[in-house]
Every structure is written in C-alpha cells, then in structure tokens.
C-alpha cells in the first residue's frame, strides 16, 4: 500500500491489528513469563561527539518503549573511557535529546559514578576464582587468543591464587604498574568458539585523568565489563544495542550472572540505521569542519541532530522517519529522500505559505498608478483554514524570479515572455510588453501592463491564462539571504575518491544573497518555518537569522521523487 500522507498512516495504524516489532514481542514475553514485571530502558551515549540521525533512532526507540510500557527511561553517559571523552559533548547531547522530545525526568546518570561498584565487582570475580591478573604484553595476549579457526592458549598467569590476584589487582589500583604492564582478565574459556569469551580483559591500567573522577583512578574497566554492570545497577530490564554487539551478548550474560544480580537485564540487538547520500563518520565530519567545507558540526548539510534541527527538520518528522524505517535485525540503508518526505508531510498543513523571490528581476507595471498600493487578502494555507489570512501589498514595481521569465521560451513554457500574459498569484493578469538587458546580456528589467478587470477573487471569467507566478512588491519586500542545499555526496557516483577522500558535490550549497520576501515576516524568530510558494519549505537559520539580515535555509523543495515503499 502507498500512503498518501501522515494522517492516512496514523489512521491505518489505528485501524490495523497492532503489529509489534521483534523487540516488543520479546518484552511482551518477558512480562507474561514474569522475567520482569516492568520495563526500563536507557540511552547510553559515549560523550565523544555529536549525536546523529542513527542515535535519534536509538533514542526514540528506547524512550518510545519506556512510554509504551509505562516504564522508565534512563539517560546515561557511558563515560568510562578517559581518552576520548569531553565535557562539551555532555551538554550538546542532552540538548539534542531534549529537543527530540525524549524526557529522562530526573533519571540522568553517569557511568563513571559507578567506578567504585565496578571495582568491587571485579574483586568479587577474583574471589570467586573467575578473574585473574595477567602479565602478558598486549602482543602476547593477541597471540594467545587464537583465531576464528584455532582455539586460544591459556595464559601462564591464569592459575594465580585468589590471594595473589587480590593483591596484584589492588596494586594495579594503587598505581604500582605502568600502563599495559598488567591487566585483569575474566577467566572463562580460551577454547570458546566465541573469541569474546577467551578470557577477555576487564580492567586495564591507564594513568589518565577522567573528566568526572579526575586522578582518582588509574585503572579503568573495559566496555564489555562495564556496560552490563551499569545496566544492572540502574535496574535496566532491556538493554537495547546495535547488531555488532550480538557476539558480545554471551559475555554480557556471563558478567551479570557471575556477579549474581537479581533480575539481570537482557541485551537485545537491532540493526543500525544507515542512510545514503549523507556522511555520518566522525572522522570525515571532523575533516570537513577543519577544512572549512562545512560550517561546523551543525552545518545543515550534515545529519547530526543539531544539523537536522538547524536545517529545519522537526522532532515530529524525525519520529515519523524512524517509524517508517522500522526496527529489524537485518542491515539496510535508507535514502535521505525518505527523511525529506517526512518533513514535507509534517509541515504541509501546519505552516503558512508566503511569497518569496529567490533570484529577483524587477517588473514594472507601466499602467499601474505610481503612488497606488493595494493590500490583498491572502489565505495563509489552503489546507489549513485555522492559519487564517494576511495582507500582501501590491504596487507598480515588483520582483519575480528569474526563471519565471524567458526571452525565447521553449514550447510549453507558460510563464512570462514577450507578448505573453500570466497571472500574478493573488493579484492581476499582467502581459509582458518590453524588457531591458545590461551590457552582459542579462535581463535586468521587465515591463508589463496589467488588466484591472482580472483582480484575483473578482470572479473574472473573460479569458484564461496558462501560467501563474509568484512575486514580491519591490517597495515592501524584505531582502534576505537564502541558502539552498543538495546532498553533500552522491553515492551513485561513488562516495569516496580513489585516494579515500570524500567525493564531494561541489553544488551542495548555493547562497542567494538578494532574495526578497513579502513583508509578513516582522515577527519571525530563528527556527520558524514556512512554505515559500513554489520553492519549498524554509527555516529561519537558528544561528545567523536576524531581523536586520534575515537568513533562510531551504529544508526541502516541494517536488519529490520519493514514494513510500509498499
Ligand atoms: P562510537 O563509534 O564512538 O562508539 P557510536 O555511534 O556507537 O560511536 P555511542 O555513543 O556508542 O556512539 O552510541 C550510543 C547508542 O546509540 C548506542 O546504544 C548505539 O548502539 C546507538 N547507535 C549508534 N549508532 C547508531 C545507528 N546508526 N543506528 C542506531 N543506533 C545507533
Ligand atoms: Mg559505540
């Protein structure tokens, strides 16, 4: 089935027997069987960069499940790795999540606050004979680990006594050893077919300051050990992560079981969201920012949540997008055009439709009285009467868009050309009687005459015209900068060049510095959104927009080549 619009989707969903995704089916089963009596999820980003559209999927999934099951949603920074983390990302991440509408209430946690519990958990494993301090070098550990086809070999330090391990681990904590000199390893099975189970490292020595705990610790837990403990401490029931952790699940289960947590959490994996024609890799984005090719991490051509927001996407459109993507176990990628479809659907009946001329040419209406100004009543959005109407001024001099005039039109060009008559939207019929060019051959001025009988809404039926074009009063229009965007890379042409660099689209940004907008934008604030008729949806740039120098980003054009899959 092909959905026409958002309402239809919602309606169809309401009328369909509820179809549940595989995660909901697992949760339902857990609740029925009594494994859990409630649902608690979490979103656990590492504060080492900006969140992108893929994270949005994870956030909305986790938050959505908590809501649906009347459960709890934890916001947790997984900040156990002191090398990469930066405080600045903590606030940008929280801002993005809040904007998306996921509410963690008072449930904001930092994994680094559990370092003490994690240390005690490691001691417990040692006491149970399930962990040991190993002196092998990193290279030796790799060698001993074996391969996918060969089992690993036991470390010569594997059979140290509990007492010796406790002493050595305490020494590790007390800073007696250099980085890499000793590690703590889980004692599981060096011949396991799953390499993650071959005595994985769970603690390492790292003499590094941490953004939260400073120099208090010189040993840090590894992700596969820390993450299940964080979930268990917080009482998370369903720990949802992406597919690459599937092979780590036996270790996750081993950790929570050996540590004897009552009601241990369950890990569930789903496929990451991949998008075509965008760039999500942190390394690439960093390069683009450093090379000045994009205007920061929130450049509207990127798909960080901050960038999508700045471009003009709404939380509702992102929610619709991730719902359409669905939750699955198989990897696939979704085109950017689907996200564009969602924002059109969200804005089309919500936002006023104004007239804006992006690339202006002046039109002089020779027979219109010099001093006269008429104010036309114009409905703001024909699909949404509640949005009311506004007054649009008209006078002898107006601007129209350059592409709405041609000296020598091809067949089927119904817009303005010498001798042709068109309707000025919401105003009169005008006929082109003359035009002027500059020394370079560019048309700089068009002369028309108007027919006062043809005023819009007057019921005129004398004759018809085939073209209707938009316009802005030259005397009243507000000058603005307009930014148009295309995909930053085109995957069909190859995302990467032979040398591994990005194959960038040189036309990804077009700046139009002399656009004119009808004057009904006095009260516009950064982030306000509109349709500019025939041009698309636009958003007042959240960083650069001012009343004195308005800047609008095109979110998306009106045309779409995208149709929803059946
Ligand atoms: P890194 O490479 O730094 O680990 P990351 O994108 O995995 O980057 P995390 O902070 O670890 O960043 O991610 C937080 C959460 O977001 C994790 O639960 C992860 O599974 C989820 N996530 C990350 N990328 C995607 C994606 N493309 N689609 C869906 N979920 C994602
Ligand atoms: Mg990660």
Coordinates of C-alpha atoms and ligand atoms in Angstrom, one line a residue:
X1 CA 0.0 0.0 0.0
X2 CA 1.2 3.5 -0.7
X3 CA 0.4 6.0 2.0
X4 CA -0.7 9.5 0.9
X5 CA 0.0 11.4 3.9
X6 CA 0.7 11.4 7.6
X7 CA -3.0 11.3 8.6
X8 CA -3.5 8.3 6.5
X9 CA -0.6 6.5 8.1
X10 CA -1.9 7.3 11.5
X11 CA -5.4 6.2 10.6
X12 CA -4.2 3.0 9.0
X13 CA -2.1 2.3 12.1
X14 CA -5.1 2.9 14.4
X15 CA -7.3 0.5 12.4
X16 CA -4.8 -2.3 11.9
X17 CA -4.4 -5.0 14.4
X18 CA -1.4 -3.9 16.3
X19 CA 1.7 -5.3 14.7
X20 CA 4.6 -5.4 17.1
X21 CA 8.3 -5.3 16.3
X22 CA 10.5 -8.1 17.4
X23 CA 11.7 -6.2 20.5
X24 CA 8.2 -5.6 21.7
X25 CA 7.5 -9.3 21.2
X26 CA 10.4 -10.1 23.4
X27 CA 9.3 -7.6 26.0
X28 CA 5.7 -9.0 26.0
X29 CA 7.0 -12.5 26.5
X30 CA 9.3 -11.4 29.4
X31 CA 6.3 -9.7 31.1
X32 CA 4.0 -12.7 30.5
X33 CA 6.6 -15.1 31.8
X34 CA 7.4 -13.0 34.8
X35 CA 11.1 -12.5 34.0
X36 CA 10.3 -8.8 34.6
X37 CA 7.3 -7.0 36.0
X38 CA 8.1 -3.7 34.4
X39 CA 10.2 -2.1 31.6
X40 CA 13.2 0.1 31.9
X41 CA 15.3 1.2 29.0
X42 CA 18.3 3.5 28.6
X43 CA 20.1 5.5 26.0
X44 CA 23.9 5.2 26.8
X45 CA 26.0 7.5 24.5
X46 CA 29.6 8.0 25.0
X47 CA 30.2 11.8 25.3
X48 CA 32.7 11.8 22.5
X49 CA 30.9 13.6 19.6
X50 CA 27.6 14.9 18.4
X51 CA 24.6 12.7 18.0
X52 CA 23.4 11.8 14.5
X53 CA 20.2 10.5 12.9
X54 CA 21.2 6.9 13.8
X55 CA 21.4 7.9 17.5
X56 CA 17.9 9.5 17.1
X57 CA 16.6 6.1 16.1
X58 CA 18.1 4.5 19.2
X59 CA 16.8 7.4 21.5
X60 CA 13.3 7.3 20.1
X61 CA 13.2 3.5 20.3
X62 CA 14.3 3.3 23.9
X63 CA 12.2 6.2 25.0
X64 CA 9.2 5.0 23.0
X65 CA 9.4 1.6 24.6
X66 CA 9.5 3.0 28.1
X67 CA 6.5 5.1 27.3
X68 CA 4.5 2.4 25.6
X69 CA 5.0 0.0 28.6
X70 CA 4.6 2.7 31.2
X71 CA 8.1 2.1 32.2
X72 CA 11.2 4.2 32.8
X73 CA 13.8 5.7 30.5
X74 CA 17.3 6.4 31.8
X75 CA 19.7 8.9 30.2
X76 CA 23.2 7.6 30.9
X77 CA 26.5 8.8 29.8
X78 CA 28.8 5.9 29.2
X79 CA 31.8 7.8 30.2
X80 CA 34.2 5.0 31.3
X81 CA 36.9 5.7 28.7
X82 CA 39.0 8.7 29.8
X83 CA 40.8 9.2 26.4
X84 CA 38.1 10.3 24.1
X85 CA 35.5 12.0 26.3
X86 CA 34.9 15.7 26.5
X87 CA 32.6 17.6 28.8
X88 CA 31.4 19.9 26.0
X89 CA 29.6 16.9 24.4
X90 CA 27.6 16.3 27.5
X91 CA 25.6 19.4 27.1
X92 CA 25.1 19.2 23.3
X93 CA 23.9 15.6 23.7
X94 CA 21.4 16.5 26.4
X95 CA 20.2 19.4 24.3
X96 CA 19.6 17.2 21.3
X97 CA 17.8 14.6 23.2
X98 CA 15.6 17.1 24.9
X99 CA 14.8 18.7 21.6
X100 CA 13.8 15.3 20.2
X101 CA 11.3 15.0 23.0
X102 CA 12.7 12.2 25.0
X103 CA 12.2 13.0 28.6
X104 CA 14.5 11.4 31.2
X105 CA 12.9 13.3 34.0
X106 CA 15.3 13.0 37.0
X107 CA 17.0 9.9 35.6
X108 CA 20.3 11.3 34.4
X109 CA 23.2 9.0 35.2
X110 CA 27.0 8.9 34.6
X111 CA 28.7 5.5 34.3
X112 CA 31.8 7.0 35.9
X113 CA 29.9 7.3 39.1
X114 CA 29.9 3.5 39.3
X115 CA 33.7 3.1 39.2
X116 CA 33.7 2.0 42.9
X117 CA 31.0 -0.6 42.3
X118 CA 32.8 -1.8 39.2
X119 CA 36.0 -2.2 41.2
X120 CA 34.1 -4.2 43.8
X121 CA 32.5 -6.3 41.1
X122 CA 36.0 -7.2 39.8
X123 CA 37.1 -8.1 43.3
X124 CA 34.1 -10.4 43.6
X125 CA 35.0 -12.2 40.4
X126 CA 38.6 -12.6 41.7
X127 CA 37.2 -14.0 45.0
X128 CA 35.1 -16.5 43.0
X129 CA 38.1 -17.6 41.0
X130 CA 36.6 -16.0 37.9
X131 CA 39.2 -13.4 37.2
X132 CA 43.0 -13.1 37.3
X133 CA 45.7 -10.6 36.8
X134 CA 47.7 -11.3 33.7
X135 CA 51.3 -10.1 32.9
X136 CA 51.3 -10.9 29.2
X137 CA 52.1 -8.0 26.9
X138 CA 49.3 -6.7 24.6
X139 CA 51.1 -8.5 21.7
X140 CA 51.3 -11.8 23.6
X141 CA 47.6 -11.5 24.6
X142 CA 46.7 -11.2 21.0
X143 CA 48.9 -14.2 20.1
X144 CA 47.5 -16.4 22.8
X145 CA 43.9 -15.5 21.9
X146 CA 43.9 -17.8 18.8
X147 CA 41.9 -17.1 15.7
X148 CA 38.4 -17.8 14.4
X149 CA 39.6 -21.3 13.3
X150 CA 42.1 -22.1 16.1
X151 CA 41.4 -22.1 19.8
X152 CA 43.5 -19.9 22.1
X153 CA 46.1 -20.9 24.7
X154 CA 45.8 -20.4 28.4
X155 CA 47.9 -17.6 29.8
X156 CA 50.7 -18.8 32.1
X157 CA 49.3 -16.5 34.8
X158 CA 45.8 -18.0 34.6
X159 CA 46.2 -20.1 37.7
X160 CA 47.4 -17.5 40.2
X161 CA 45.8 -17.9 43.6
X162 CA 42.9 -15.8 44.7
X163 CA 45.1 -14.1 47.3
X164 CA 47.8 -13.2 44.8
X165 CA 45.2 -11.9 42.3
X166 CA 43.6 -9.7 45.0
X167 CA 47.0 -8.3 46.0
X168 CA 48.0 -7.6 42.4
X169 CA 44.7 -6.1 41.5
X170 CA 45.0 -3.8 44.5
X171 CA 48.5 -2.8 43.3
X172 CA 47.0 -2.1 39.9
X173 CA 44.6 0.2 41.5
X174 CA 47.3 1.8 43.6
X175 CA 49.3 2.9 40.7
X176 CA 52.2 0.5 41.2
X177 CA 52.3 -0.5 37.5
X178 CA 52.8 1.2 34.2
X179 CA 50.1 1.3 31.5
X180 CA 49.9 -2.0 29.8
X181 CA 52.1 -3.8 32.3
X182 CA 49.2 -5.8 33.9
X183 CA 45.6 -6.4 33.1
X184 CA 42.7 -8.1 34.9
X185 CA 41.0 -10.8 32.8
X186 CA 37.8 -12.8 33.2
X187 CA 38.6 -16.5 33.5
X188 CA 36.2 -18.1 31.0
X189 CA 37.3 -20.4 28.2
X190 CA 40.3 -20.0 25.9
X191 CA 38.9 -22.5 23.5
X192 CA 35.4 -21.0 23.2
X193 CA 34.3 -20.7 19.6
X194 CA 33.3 -17.1 20.5
X195 CA 36.6 -15.1 20.7
X196 CA 34.9 -12.6 23.1
X197 CA 34.8 -15.4 25.7
X198 CA 38.5 -16.2 25.6
X199 CA 39.4 -14.6 28.9
X200 CA 38.6 -11.0 27.9
X201 CA 40.4 -8.1 29.5
X202 CA 38.0 -6.5 32.0
X203 CA 40.4 -3.9 33.6
X204 CA 43.4 -2.1 32.3
X205 CA 46.0 0.3 33.8
X206 CA 45.8 3.8 32.4
X207 CA 47.4 6.7 34.1
X208 CA 44.9 9.2 32.8
X209 CA 42.7 11.9 34.1
X210 CA 39.0 11.4 33.8
X211 CA 36.6 14.3 33.1
X212 CA 34.5 13.3 36.1
X213 CA 36.7 11.5 38.5
X214 CA 39.9 13.4 37.8
X215 CA 43.0 11.4 39.0
X216 CA 41.1 9.2 41.5
X217 CA 41.6 6.1 39.3
X218 CA 44.5 4.8 37.3
X219 CA 42.6 1.6 36.3
X220 CA 39.6 1.7 34.0
X221 CA 37.0 -1.0 33.2
X222 CA 36.6 -2.3 29.6
X223 CA 33.3 -1.7 27.9
X224 CA 32.1 -5.3 27.9
X225 CA 32.5 -5.5 31.6
X226 CA 31.3 -2.0 32.5
X227 CA 28.2 -1.9 30.4
X228 CA 26.3 -4.8 31.9
X229 CA 27.2 -3.6 35.4
X230 CA 25.8 -0.1 34.6
X231 CA 22.6 -1.6 33.3
X232 CA 22.2 -3.9 36.3
X233 CA 23.0 -1.1 38.9
X234 CA 20.3 1.0 37.3
X235 CA 17.7 -1.8 37.2
X236 CA 17.5 -1.7 33.4
X237 CA 15.4 -4.6 32.1
X238 CA 16.0 -4.4 28.3
X239 CA 19.4 -3.2 27.2
X240 CA 19.0 -2.4 23.5
X241 CA 22.1 -2.0 21.4
X242 CA 23.1 -2.4 17.8
X243 CA 24.0 -5.6 15.9
X244 CA 27.8 -5.5 16.3
X245 CA 27.3 -6.4 20.0
X246 CA 25.4 -9.7 19.2
X247 CA 28.6 -11.7 19.6
X248 CA 29.3 -9.9 22.9
X249 CA 25.9 -11.0 24.4
X250 CA 27.3 -14.2 25.9
X251 CA 29.9 -12.1 27.8
X252 CA 27.2 -9.7 28.9
X253 CA 25.2 -12.6 30.3
X254 CA 28.3 -14.1 31.9
X255 CA 29.1 -10.8 33.7
X256 CA 25.6 -10.3 35.1
X257 CA 25.3 -13.9 36.1
X258 CA 28.7 -14.3 37.8
X259 CA 28.0 -11.1 39.7
X260 CA 24.7 -12.6 40.8
X261 CA 22.5 -9.6 40.2
X262 CA 18.9 -10.4 40.9
X263 CA 16.7 -10.0 37.8
X264 CA 19.7 -9.3 35.4
X265 CA 19.0 -7.2 32.4
X266 CA 18.6 -8.7 28.9
X267 CA 20.5 -7.4 25.9
X268 CA 18.7 -7.1 22.6
X269 CA 20.4 -6.1 19.3
X270 CA 18.8 -4.4 16.3
X271 CA 20.3 -3.2 13.0
X272 CA 21.9 0.2 12.8
X273 CA 20.3 2.9 10.7
X274 CA 22.3 3.7 7.7
X275 CA 21.5 6.5 5.3
X276 CA 22.6 7.0 1.7
X277 CA 23.9 10.3 0.4
X278 CA 24.9 11.6 3.8
X279 CA 28.1 11.5 5.9
X280 CA 27.9 10.2 9.4
X281 CA 31.5 9.1 10.1
X282 CA 33.0 11.3 12.8
X283 CA 36.4 11.2 11.1
X284 CA 35.0 12.6 7.9
X285 CA 32.9 15.2 9.5
X286 CA 35.8 16.4 11.6
X287 CA 37.8 16.8 8.4
X288 CA 35.1 18.7 6.7
X289 CA 34.8 21.0 9.7
X290 CA 38.6 21.5 9.9
X291 CA 38.9 22.1 6.2
X292 CA 36.1 24.8 6.4
X293 CA 34.0 22.9 3.9
X294 CA 31.1 22.8 6.2
X295 CA 30.0 25.5 8.8
X296 CA 30.6 23.4 11.9
X297 CA 29.0 20.2 13.2
X298 CA 25.6 21.6 12.8
X299 CA 26.0 22.6 9.1
X300 CA 22.6 22.0 7.6
X301 CA 24.0 19.5 5.0
X302 CA 25.0 17.1 7.8
X303 CA 22.8 14.7 9.6
X304 CA 23.8 15.3 13.2
X305 CA 20.7 16.0 15.2
X306 CA 21.9 19.6 15.7
X307 CA 22.4 19.9 11.9
X308 CA 18.9 18.5 11.1
X309 CA 17.4 20.9 13.6
X310 CA 19.3 23.8 12.0
X311 CA 18.2 22.8 8.5
X312 CA 14.6 22.9 9.8
X313 CA 13.7 19.3 10.4
X314 CA 11.2 18.9 13.3
X315 CA 11.2 16.3 16.0
X316 CA 7.9 15.0 14.6
X317 CA 9.4 14.5 11.1
X318 CA 12.4 12.6 12.6
X319 CA 10.0 10.4 14.6
X320 CA 8.0 9.6 11.5
X321 CA 11.1 8.8 9.7
X322 CA 12.4 6.3 12.3
X323 CA 9.0 4.7 12.5
X324 CA 8.9 4.3 8.7
X325 CA 12.4 2.7 8.9
X326 CA 11.1 0.2 11.4
X327 CA 13.2 -2.0 13.7
X328 CA 14.9 -5.0 12.3
X329 CA 17.8 -7.4 12.6
X330 CA 19.0 -7.0 9.1
X331 CA 21.2 -4.3 7.9
X332 CA 19.8 -2.0 5.2
X333 CA 20.1 1.7 4.3
X334 CA 17.5 4.3 3.8
X335 CA 17.8 7.2 1.4
X336 CA 17.8 10.8 2.5
X337 CA 14.8 11.4 0.3
X338 CA 12.7 9.5 2.8
X339 CA 13.6 12.0 5.5
X340 CA 12.6 14.8 3.1
X341 CA 9.3 13.1 2.5
X342 CA 8.6 13.1 6.3
X343 CA 9.3 16.8 6.8
X344 CA 7.1 17.7 3.9
X345 CA 4.3 15.6 5.4
X346 CA 4.8 17.3 8.7
X347 CA 4.9 20.9 7.5
X348 CA 2.4 20.9 4.7
X349 CA -0.7 21.5 6.7
X350 CA 1.0 23.3 9.6
X351 CA 2.8 26.3 8.1
X352 CA 1.9 29.5 6.3
X353 CA 2.7 29.8 2.6
X354 CA 4.4 33.1 1.8
X355 CA 5.7 34.5 -1.4
X356 CA 9.4 34.8 -1.8
X357 CA 11.5 35.6 -4.8
X358 CA 14.9 33.9 -4.6
X359 CA 16.6 35.3 -7.7
X360 CA 14.9 38.6 -8.4
X361 CA 14.3 40.5 -11.7
X362 CA 12.3 43.7 -11.4
X363 CA 9.0 44.0 -13.2
X364 CA 7.5 47.5 -13.8
X365 CA 3.8 47.6 -14.5
X366 CA 3.6 50.6 -16.8
X367 CA -0.1 51.3 -16.5
X368 CA -0.4 50.9 -12.7
X369 CA -0.7 54.2 -10.9
X370 CA 2.7 55.3 -9.5
X371 CA 1.6 56.0 -5.9
X372 CA -1.0 53.3 -5.5
X373 CA -0.7 50.4 -3.1
X374 CA -3.3 47.7 -2.8
X375 CA -3.3 45.2 0.0
X376 CA -4.7 41.8 -1.0
X377 CA -6.2 39.4 1.5
X378 CA -4.4 36.1 1.1
X379 CA -5.2 32.8 2.8
X380 CA -2.1 31.5 4.7
X381 CA -2.6 27.8 3.9
X382 CA -5.4 26.5 1.8
X383 CA -5.1 23.1 3.6
X384 CA -5.4 24.7 7.0
X385 CA -8.1 27.4 7.4
X386 CA -7.1 27.8 11.1
X387 CA -4.0 29.6 10.0
X388 CA -6.1 32.5 8.8
X389 CA -5.1 35.1 6.3
X390 CA -2.8 38.0 5.8
X391 CA -2.5 41.2 3.8
X392 CA 0.0 41.3 0.9
X393 CA 1.0 44.6 -0.6
X394 CA 1.0 45.2 -4.4
X395 CA 2.3 48.2 -6.3
X396 CA 3.8 49.3 -9.6
X397 CA 7.2 47.7 -9.1
X398 CA 7.5 44.1 -8.1
X399 CA 10.1 41.3 -8.3
X400 CA 9.6 38.0 -9.9
X401 CA 12.0 35.0 -10.1
X402 CA 14.5 35.0 -12.9
X403 CA 13.4 31.5 -14.0
X404 CA 9.8 32.8 -14.5
X405 CA 10.9 34.9 -17.5
X406 CA 12.4 33.8 -20.8
X407 CA 13.2 35.9 -23.8
X408 CA 12.8 33.0 -26.1
X409 CA 10.7 30.4 -24.5
X410 CA 10.6 26.7 -25.5
X411 CA 7.3 25.0 -26.2
X412 CA 5.1 24.5 -23.2
X413 CA 6.7 27.4 -21.3
X414 CA 3.7 29.1 -19.8
X415 CA 5.4 31.7 -17.6
X416 CA 6.3 35.2 -18.6
X417 CA 7.8 36.0 -22.1
X418 CA 7.4 38.9 -24.5
X419 CA 3.8 39.2 -25.6
X420 CA 2.6 36.6 -23.1
X421 CA 0.1 37.1 -20.3
X422 CA 0.3 35.3 -16.9
X423 CA -1.5 35.6 -13.6
X424 CA 0.4 37.2 -10.7
X425 CA -0.6 34.9 -7.9
X426 CA -3.3 36.6 -5.7
X427 CA -3.2 39.7 -7.9
X428 CA -3.8 40.5 -11.6
X429 CA -3.1 39.3 -15.1
X430 CA 0.0 41.0 -16.5
X431 CA 1.3 41.0 -20.0
X432 CA 5.0 41.4 -20.9
X433 CA 5.4 44.4 -23.3
X434 CA 9.2 45.0 -23.1
X435 CA 12.4 44.1 -21.3
X436 CA 15.9 45.6 -20.8
X437 CA 19.3 44.0 -20.7
X438 CA 22.6 45.1 -19.3
X439 CA 25.9 45.2 -21.2
X440 CA 26.4 41.5 -20.4
X441 CA 23.1 40.5 -21.9
X442 CA 21.4 39.8 -18.6
X443 CA 17.7 40.8 -18.4
X444 CA 17.5 43.5 -15.7
X445 CA 14.0 44.9 -16.1
X446 CA 10.8 43.7 -17.5
X447 CA 7.9 45.9 -18.4
X448 CA 4.3 44.7 -18.3
X449 CA 0.8 46.1 -18.4
X450 CA -2.0 44.8 -16.1
X451 CA -5.7 44.4 -16.6
X452 CA -7.6 45.9 -13.7
X453 CA -10.6 43.6 -14.5
X454 CA -8.6 40.5 -13.6
X455 CA -8.1 41.1 -10.0
X456 CA -7.9 37.8 -8.1
X457 CA -11.2 36.9 -6.4
X458 CA -13.2 39.3 -8.6
X459 CA -14.8 36.5 -10.4
X460 CA -13.3 37.5 -13.8
X461 CA -14.0 34.9 -16.5
X462 CA -13.2 36.9 -19.6
X463 CA -10.2 34.8 -20.7
X464 CA -7.8 32.3 -19.2
X465 CA -4.0 32.3 -18.8
X466 CA -1.9 29.2 -18.5
X467 CA 0.7 30.3 -16.1
X468 CA 0.6 31.7 -12.5
X469 CA 3.8 33.1 -11.0
X470 CA 4.6 34.5 -7.6
X471 CA 6.0 37.9 -6.9
X472 CA 7.0 40.3 -4.1
X473 CA 6.4 44.1 -4.0
X474 CA 9.7 45.8 -4.7
X475 CA 8.7 48.7 -2.4
X476 CA 7.7 46.5 0.6
X477 CA 9.7 43.3 0.2
X478 CA 12.3 42.3 2.8
X479 CA 15.7 41.5 1.5
X480 CA 17.1 38.2 2.7
X481 CA 19.8 35.6 2.2
X482 CA 18.6 32.2 1.1
X483 CA 20.6 29.0 1.3
X484 CA 19.8 26.1 -0.9
X485 CA 21.2 22.6 -0.4
X486 CA 21.9 19.5 -2.2
X487 CA 23.3 16.2 -1.0
X488 CA 26.9 16.6 0.2
X489 CA 27.9 13.3 -1.5
X490 CA 26.2 11.3 -4.2
X491 CA 26.5 7.6 -3.6
X492 CA 25.7 6.6 -7.1
X493 CA 28.7 8.5 -8.3
X494 CA 30.8 6.9 -5.5
X495 CA 31.0 8.3 -2.0
X496 CA 34.8 8.1 -2.0
X497 CA 37.5 9.0 -4.4
X498 CA 40.3 6.6 -5.2
X499 CA 42.6 8.1 -2.6
X500 CA 39.9 7.5 0.1
X501 CA 38.9 11.2 0.3
X502 CA 35.2 12.1 0.1
X503 CA 33.8 12.7 -3.4
X504 CA 32.0 15.9 -2.5
X505 CA 29.2 17.5 -4.5
X506 CA 30.5 21.0 -5.4
X507 CA 26.9 22.3 -5.6
X508 CA 25.9 21.2 -2.1
X509 CA 25.4 24.8 -1.0
X510 CA 24.1 27.7 -3.1
X511 CA 23.8 31.1 -1.4
X512 CA 21.3 33.5 -2.9
X513 CA 22.2 36.9 -1.3
X514 CA 19.4 39.1 -2.8
X515 CA 16.2 37.3 -2.3
X516 CA 13.0 39.2 -1.4
X517 CA 10.4 38.0 0.9
X518 CA 6.9 39.5 1.3
X519 CA 6.9 41.8 4.3
X520 CA 4.9 39.5 6.6
X521 CA 8.0 38.3 8.4
X522 CA 8.3 41.0 11.1
X523 CA 7.7 38.6 13.9
X524 CA 9.8 35.8 12.6
X525 CA 12.2 34.1 15.1
X526 CA 15.2 31.8 14.4
X527 CA 13.9 28.3 13.7
X528 CA 10.5 29.4 12.4
X529 CA 9.4 27.5 9.3
X530 CA 7.4 28.4 6.2
X531 CA 6.5 27.3 2.8
X532 CA 7.6 29.8 0.2
X533 CA 5.2 29.1 -2.6
X534 CA 6.6 27.0 -5.5
X535 CA 10.0 27.0 -3.8
X536 CA 9.8 24.6 -0.9
X537 CA 9.9 24.7 2.9
X538 CA 12.3 27.1 4.6
X539 CA 13.6 27.7 8.1
X540 CA 15.0 30.9 9.6
X541 CA 18.6 29.9 10.4
X542 CA 19.0 29.4 14.1
X543 CA 22.5 30.8 14.2
X544 CA 22.5 33.5 11.6
X545 CA 19.0 34.9 11.3
X546 CA 18.5 38.5 12.5
X547 CA 15.7 40.9 11.8
X548 CA 18.1 43.2 10.0
X549 CA 19.7 40.4 8.0
X550 CA 17.3 37.5 7.6
X551 CA 18.7 34.2 6.5
X552 CA 16.5 31.3 5.5
X553 CA 17.7 27.7 4.9
X554 CA 15.7 25.6 2.4
X555 CA 14.7 22.5 4.3
X556 CA 13.4 20.7 1.2
X557 CA 11.9 21.6 -2.2
X558 CA 8.3 20.8 -2.9
X559 CA 9.0 18.2 -5.5
X560 CA 9.6 14.7 -4.5
X561 CA 10.8 11.7 -6.5
X562 CA 10.2 9.6 -3.4
X563 CA 7.2 7.3 -2.8
X564 CA 6.8 5.2 0.2
X565 CA 7.6 1.5 -0.4
X566 CA 4.6 -0.8 -0.3
Ligands
LIG1 P1 31.4 5.3 18.6 O1 32.0 4.9 17.3 O2 32.1 6.4 19.3 O3 31.2 4.1 19.5 P2 28.6 5.3 18.4 O4 27.8 5.9 17.2 O5 28.5 3.8 18.6 O6 30.0 5.8 18.2 P3 27.7 5.6 21.1 O7 27.7 6.8 21.9 O8 28.4 4.4 21.5 O9 28.2 6.1 19.7 O10 26.1 5.3 20.8 C1 25.1 5.4 21.7 C2 24.0 4.5 21.3 O11 23.5 4.8 20.0 C3 24.4 3.0 21.3 O12 23.4 2.3 22.0 C4 24.4 2.6 19.9 O13 24.1 1.3 19.7 C5 23.4 3.6 19.3 N1 23.7 3.9 17.9 C6 24.8 4.4 17.4 N2 24.8 4.5 16.0 C7 23.5 4.0 15.6 C8 22.9 3.9 14.4 N3 23.5 4.2 13.2 N4 21.6 3.4 14.4 C9 21.0 3.1 15.5 N5 21.6 3.2 16.7 C10 22.8 3.7 16.8
LIG2 MG1 29.7 2.9 20.5

